Amino acid sequence: MHQPPPASCSRSSCCVCARVGVRVSALAPAAAPCPAPSRSLGPRPPEPPSRGTSTLPLAPLGPWCSPTGSPAPLSCETGCGEGSWILVCRLLVPTQVSLLSMEEDIDTRKINNSFLRDHSYATEADIISTVEFNHTGELLATGDKGGRVVIFQREQESKNQVHRRGEYNVYSTFQSHEPEFDYLKSLEIEEKINKIRWLPQQNAAYFLLSTNDKTVKLWKVSERDKRPEGYNLKDEEGRLRDPATITTLRVPVLRPMDLMVEATPRRVFANAHTYHINSISVNSDYETYMSADDLRINLWNFEITNQSFNIVDIKPANMEELTEVITAAEFHPHHCNTFVYSSSKGTIRLCDMRASALCDRHTKFFEEPEDPSNRSFFSEIISSISDVKFSHSGRYIMTRDYLTVKVWDLNMENRPIETYQVHDYLRSKLCSLYENDCIFDKFECVWNGSDSVIMTGSYNNFFRMFDRNTKRDVTLEASRENSKPRAILKPRKVCVGGKRRKDEISVDSLDFSKKILHTAWHPSENIIAVAATNNLYIFQDKVN
Amino acid sequence: MEFKLEAHRIVSISLGKIYNSRVQRGGIKLHKNLLVSLVLRSARQVYLSDPCPGLYLAGTPTPQPGEPAAQPPAGWGEPPPPGARAAWSDPEPQPQPHGAAGPAGSHAGCPAPCSTPLKKPRRDGAEEDAEEEMETGNVANLITIFGSSFSGLLRKSPGGGREEEGGEESGPEAAEPGQICCDKPVLRDMNPWSTAIVAF
């Protein structure tokens, strides 16, 4: 059954009605019992696969129950747990058109509630372009190509329905950015949300930054569950009363009302970027943040919208000498003076803002020498870094280029400490991928809460997880076919030639239009959000 | 040999991308166009380093797979798909008069509004036609359309490109977020080759 949607805000200046996320209801609880407890919590001996789980080959799983049977350790500490991911819910926000028809027509609403039909209603504006958990993991924000932001909230634990915990419902929806036109340059500015970043919570309201190609906005999302009643000069509908009819005075009182979630734009940071903004990052001082475009990085103070400091500028005096652009940037999680930015040449620069006002000269320079045997026409494209992320500890950075994910130690600049192949079978297909523009896809990568597992997306709605400790990896699929609630995800495998085994998929059958570019990992638990076109899948590990 | 065909194909695809980027929503993306121009440079290098420029068409036997490594440096990968070879095996469609005249007249400052002739080849959908059209006379037109170049990438006679640009320099500079890249020297250098192809 579906929860009633939270009542939406109707403030005209900011947002539209919250839309009902079509949700898959939770059915039976997770099937298999906890695997046999291991003898020691240290090195993990192989365990027999539990009954009812996937067909994953023997993988030393972390102990989900300690030998004494006491509650499992913090799930994020036990590693990847590959083979034990289950679908929590699949969320789909209908388009504006179908929402209107939802209100008008019962039959249409029935169609909308059947997510098997959603394919015909989905438009390009619904394609999710960014996903981000907030710092507690209670909220999950998505931005889409149509400039909308949809925030989901985790369902609270309740005694009656223990297994509903972990599902996310729509909390708030608002239109963050609109398409604009730059008349001076005759350019249309897309409303697509490129990035969302949450601010840490400091009071009852939530704050997030959302950005399109040119403008960053700070949004405040707050709840209202009381409203004043009993005004003297206005009646209940807000109309002014004729003063002559007022004979008594009363004090307005606050009465409870249906919960309403409002989103208001508190700051708009505009006109600071000539090129397209690709990243924003909130500083650990919670007072400043940076926005990066192709050639410049600006530092902002949250309170000041008409000025920003330019801290990196790699634009050459002569544009003809341009050889690289900035592709991503992020602040260090603990040191408010340190940030990194990645380039299209596959390099990462770490800068210290204490060194100078303009950080054009890096403090550290991370680059791996190119492997000459892999040289091709497209070497430069596939070495371009599409995402860079600090680990939660601040000790490592992870970069994603087209075919690999690399983990770098901040103390070692000449090569990464770990390299993981995401989909190396595409190396021989680069020419076709260049033709259909897939080679320009910008995949993101994420750390889990304990920095032991990293995750990134691929094609055919596959996404990959790499456990840094056990060196095991798994490929999972976010698809509608096996999206029954609580269904356990089966690991997938791509066959690279020769005999194709059952359940394997050959490289040529991969669907390159189904790409997973954006994923997010809950900050402390093993819950992941995976965006596949206009669908948002939420998976969690199978814990008792 | 096959590297050269592949390089040629990649060059035309790249030019198509650069052209299409002008009409894309959201403005011209600097990063993508930079990457495309890098591919153009690589393809051009392969093209230039290939010592046998004339032997493309029907008379040539299919290239041996075990091409000696004296050809473009090892690891240029990717034998061209059979489609590309077949395209070049076909006799050239009708001669392209403006193709031959194009390279000669290109440096005389072609008029800017030549987008129309370019549009037609793209709409055709036939890649061979698109290749020829783009490679031949209209390459010169592309130069004036884009109006800027990445000479730093190409290290090739930057002086040669300057006199044409002349008054266009300020234009691209001012409009550079909107305008982007064009490998002017690349394109100009390719004209002699395309003349040879067309002539055959």
PDB file of C-alpha atoms in Angstrom, chain B residues 46-139:
ATOM      1  CA  VAL B  46      48.297   9.271 -38.229  1.00  0.00           C
ATOM      2  CA  TYR B  47      47.140  10.524 -41.542  1.00  0.00           C
ATOM      3  CA  LEU B  48      50.317  12.470 -42.111  1.00  0.00           C
ATOM      4  CA  SER B  49      52.644   9.764 -40.966  1.00  0.00           C
ATOM      5  CA  ASP B  50      51.240   7.244 -43.356  1.00  0.00           C
ATOM      6  CA  PRO B  51      53.689   7.028 -46.250  1.00  0.00           C
ATOM      7  CA  CYS B  52      51.278   5.919 -48.957  1.00  0.00           C
ATOM      8  CA  PRO B  53      48.684   8.562 -49.478  1.00  0.00           C
ATOM      9  CA  GLY B  54      47.327   7.669 -52.866  1.00  0.00           C
ATOM     10  CA  LEU B  55      46.178   4.115 -52.644  1.00  0.00           C
ATOM     11  CA  TYR B  56      42.649   4.235 -51.348  1.00  0.00           C
ATOM     12  CA  LEU B  57      40.235   2.955 -53.755  1.00  0.00           C
ATOM     13  CA  ALA B  58      38.876   0.036 -55.609  1.00  0.00           C
ATOM     14  CA  GLY B  59      42.113  -1.127 -57.103  1.00  0.00           C
ATOM     15  CA  THR B  60      43.760  -1.727 -53.782  1.00  0.00           C
ATOM     16  CA  PRO B  61      43.576  -5.233 -52.454  1.00  0.00           C
ATOM     17  CA  THR B  62      42.259  -5.445 -48.944  1.00  0.00           C
ATOM     18  CA  PRO B  63      44.994  -4.344 -46.584  1.00  0.00           C
ATOM     19  CA  GLN B  64      46.925  -7.053 -44.872  1.00  0.00           C
ATOM     20  CA  PRO B  65      46.086  -7.377 -41.279  1.00  0.00           C
ATOM     21  CA  GLY B  66      49.687  -7.862 -40.398  1.00  0.00           C
ATOM     22  CA  GLU B  67      50.644  -4.370 -41.330  1.00  0.00           C
ATOM     23  CA  PRO B  68      54.298  -3.676 -40.633  1.00  0.00           C
ATOM     24  CA  ALA B  69      54.843  -1.508 -37.670  1.00  0.00           C
ATOM     25  CA  ALA B  70      56.675   0.997 -39.781  1.00  0.00           C
ATOM     26  CA  GLN B  71      53.253   2.401 -40.393  1.00  0.00           C
ATOM     27  CA  PRO B  72      51.939   4.736 -37.747  1.00  0.00           C
ATOM     28  CA  PRO B  73      53.470   3.966 -34.403  1.00  0.00           C
ATOM     29  CA  ALA B  74      52.415   0.716 -32.877  1.00  0.00           C
ATOM     30  CA  GLY B  75      49.240   0.724 -30.980  1.00  0.00           C
ATOM     31  CA  TRP B  76      47.082   2.889 -33.127  1.00  0.00           C
ATOM     32  CA  GLY B  77      44.695   0.024 -32.664  1.00  0.00           C
ATOM     33  CA  GLU B  78      41.373  -0.439 -34.291  1.00  0.00           C
ATOM     34  CA  PRO B  79      41.316  -1.675 -37.843  1.00  0.00           C
ATOM     35  CA  PRO B  80      38.567   0.235 -39.564  1.00  0.00           C
ATOM     36  CA  PRO B  81      35.230  -1.476 -39.753  1.00  0.00           C
ATOM     37  CA  PRO B  82      34.528  -3.042 -43.113  1.00  0.00           C
ATOM     38  CA  GLY B  83      31.977  -0.352 -43.813  1.00  0.00           C
ATOM     39  CA  ALA B  84      34.580   2.327 -44.104  1.00  0.00           C
ATOM     40  CA  ARG B  85      36.648   0.358 -46.530  1.00  0.00           C
ATOM     41  CA  ALA B  86      33.633  -0.407 -48.626  1.00  0.00           C
ATOM     42  CA  ALA B  87      32.774   3.242 -48.792  1.00  0.00           C
ATOM     43  CA  TRP B  88      36.080   4.040 -50.342  1.00  0.00           C
ATOM     44  CA  SER B  89      35.862   1.142 -52.729  1.00  0.00           C
ATOM     45  CA  ASP B  90      32.810   2.616 -54.368  1.00  0.00           C
ATOM     46  CA  PRO B  91      33.475   4.892 -57.237  1.00  0.00           C
ATOM     47  CA  GLU B  92      33.277   8.496 -56.222  1.00  0.00           C
ATOM     48  CA  PRO B  93      29.875   9.987 -56.776  1.00  0.00           C
ATOM     49  CA  GLN B  94      29.541  12.934 -59.044  1.00  0.00           C
ATOM     50  CA  PRO B  95      32.634  15.101 -59.164  1.00  0.00           C
ATOM     51  CA  GLN B  96      32.772  17.923 -56.715  1.00  0.00           C
ATOM     52  CA  PRO B  97      33.720  20.980 -58.623  1.00  0.00           C
ATOM     53  CA  HIS B  98      33.727  23.231 -55.644  1.00  0.00           C
ATOM     54  CA  GLY B  99      35.883  20.718 -53.915  1.00  0.00           C
ATOM     55  CA  ALA B 100      38.796  21.332 -56.157  1.00  0.00           C
ATOM     56  CA  ALA B 101      38.238  25.009 -56.176  1.00  0.00           C
ATOM     57  CA  GLY B 102      37.739  25.049 -52.508  1.00  0.00           C
ATOM     58  CA  PRO B 103      41.259  24.598 -51.284  1.00  0.00           C
ATOM     59  CA  ALA B 104      42.499  27.098 -53.750  1.00  0.00           C
ATOM     60  CA  GLY B 105      39.937  29.652 -52.861  1.00  0.00           C
ATOM     61  CA  SER B 106      39.784  28.947 -49.187  1.00  0.00           C
ATOM     62  CA  HIS B 107      42.380  31.394 -48.151  1.00  0.00           C
ATOM     63  CA  ALA B 108      40.803  34.222 -49.963  1.00  0.00           C
ATOM     64  CA  GLY B 109      38.367  34.703 -47.161  1.00  0.00           C
ATOM     65  CA  CYS B 110      35.302  32.662 -47.876  1.00  0.00           C
ATOM     66  CA  PRO B 111      32.056  34.305 -47.001  1.00  0.00           C
ATOM     67  CA  ALA B 112      30.822  33.311 -43.607  1.00  0.00           C
ATOM     68  CA  PRO B 113      27.296  32.177 -44.316  1.00  0.00           C
ATOM     69  CA  CYS B 114      28.050  28.789 -45.750  1.00  0.00           C
ATOM     70  CA  SER B 115      26.165  26.788 -43.239  1.00  0.00           C
ATOM     71  CA  THR B 116      23.517  25.858 -45.736  1.00  0.00           C
ATOM     72  CA  PRO B 117      25.642  23.704 -48.003  1.00  0.00           C
ATOM     73  CA  LEU B 118      26.991  21.986 -44.920  1.00  0.00           C
ATOM     74  CA  LYS B 119      23.580  21.251 -43.560  1.00  0.00           C
ATOM     75  CA  LYS B 120      22.564  19.256 -46.545  1.00  0.00           C
ATOM     76  CA  PRO B 121      25.269  16.639 -46.254  1.00  0.00           C
ATOM     77  CA  ARG B 122      24.437  16.100 -42.638  1.00  0.00           C
ATOM     78  CA  ARG B 123      20.789  15.676 -43.392  1.00  0.00           C
ATOM     79  CA  ASP B 124      21.620  13.158 -46.068  1.00  0.00           C
ATOM     80  CA  GLY B 125      22.594  10.657 -43.518  1.00  0.00           C
ATOM     81  CA  ALA B 126      24.937   8.979 -45.911  1.00  0.00           C
ATOM     82  CA  GLU B 127      28.272   9.065 -44.270  1.00  0.00           C
ATOM     83  CA  GLU B 128      30.240   8.838 -47.469  1.00  0.00           C
ATOM     84  CA  ASP B 129      28.566  11.896 -48.862  1.00  0.00           C
ATOM     85  CA  ALA B 130      29.037  13.715 -45.610  1.00  0.00           C
ATOM     86  CA  GLU B 131      32.672  12.800 -45.539  1.00  0.00           C
ATOM     87  CA  GLU B 132      33.353  14.066 -48.983  1.00  0.00           C
ATOM     88  CA  GLU B 133      31.409  17.228 -48.612  1.00  0.00           C
ATOM     89  CA  MET B 134      33.017  18.036 -45.369  1.00  0.00           C
ATOM     90  CA  GLU B 135      36.448  17.022 -46.399  1.00  0.00           C
ATOM     91  CA  THR B 136      36.543  18.961 -49.600  1.00  0.00           C
ATOM     92  CA  GLY B 137      35.365  22.406 -50.425  1.00  0.00           C
ATOM     93  CA  ASN B 138      33.436  23.033 -47.286  1.00  0.00           C
ATOM     94  CA  VAL B 139      36.374  22.391 -45.061  1.00  0.00           C
TER      95      VAL B 139
END
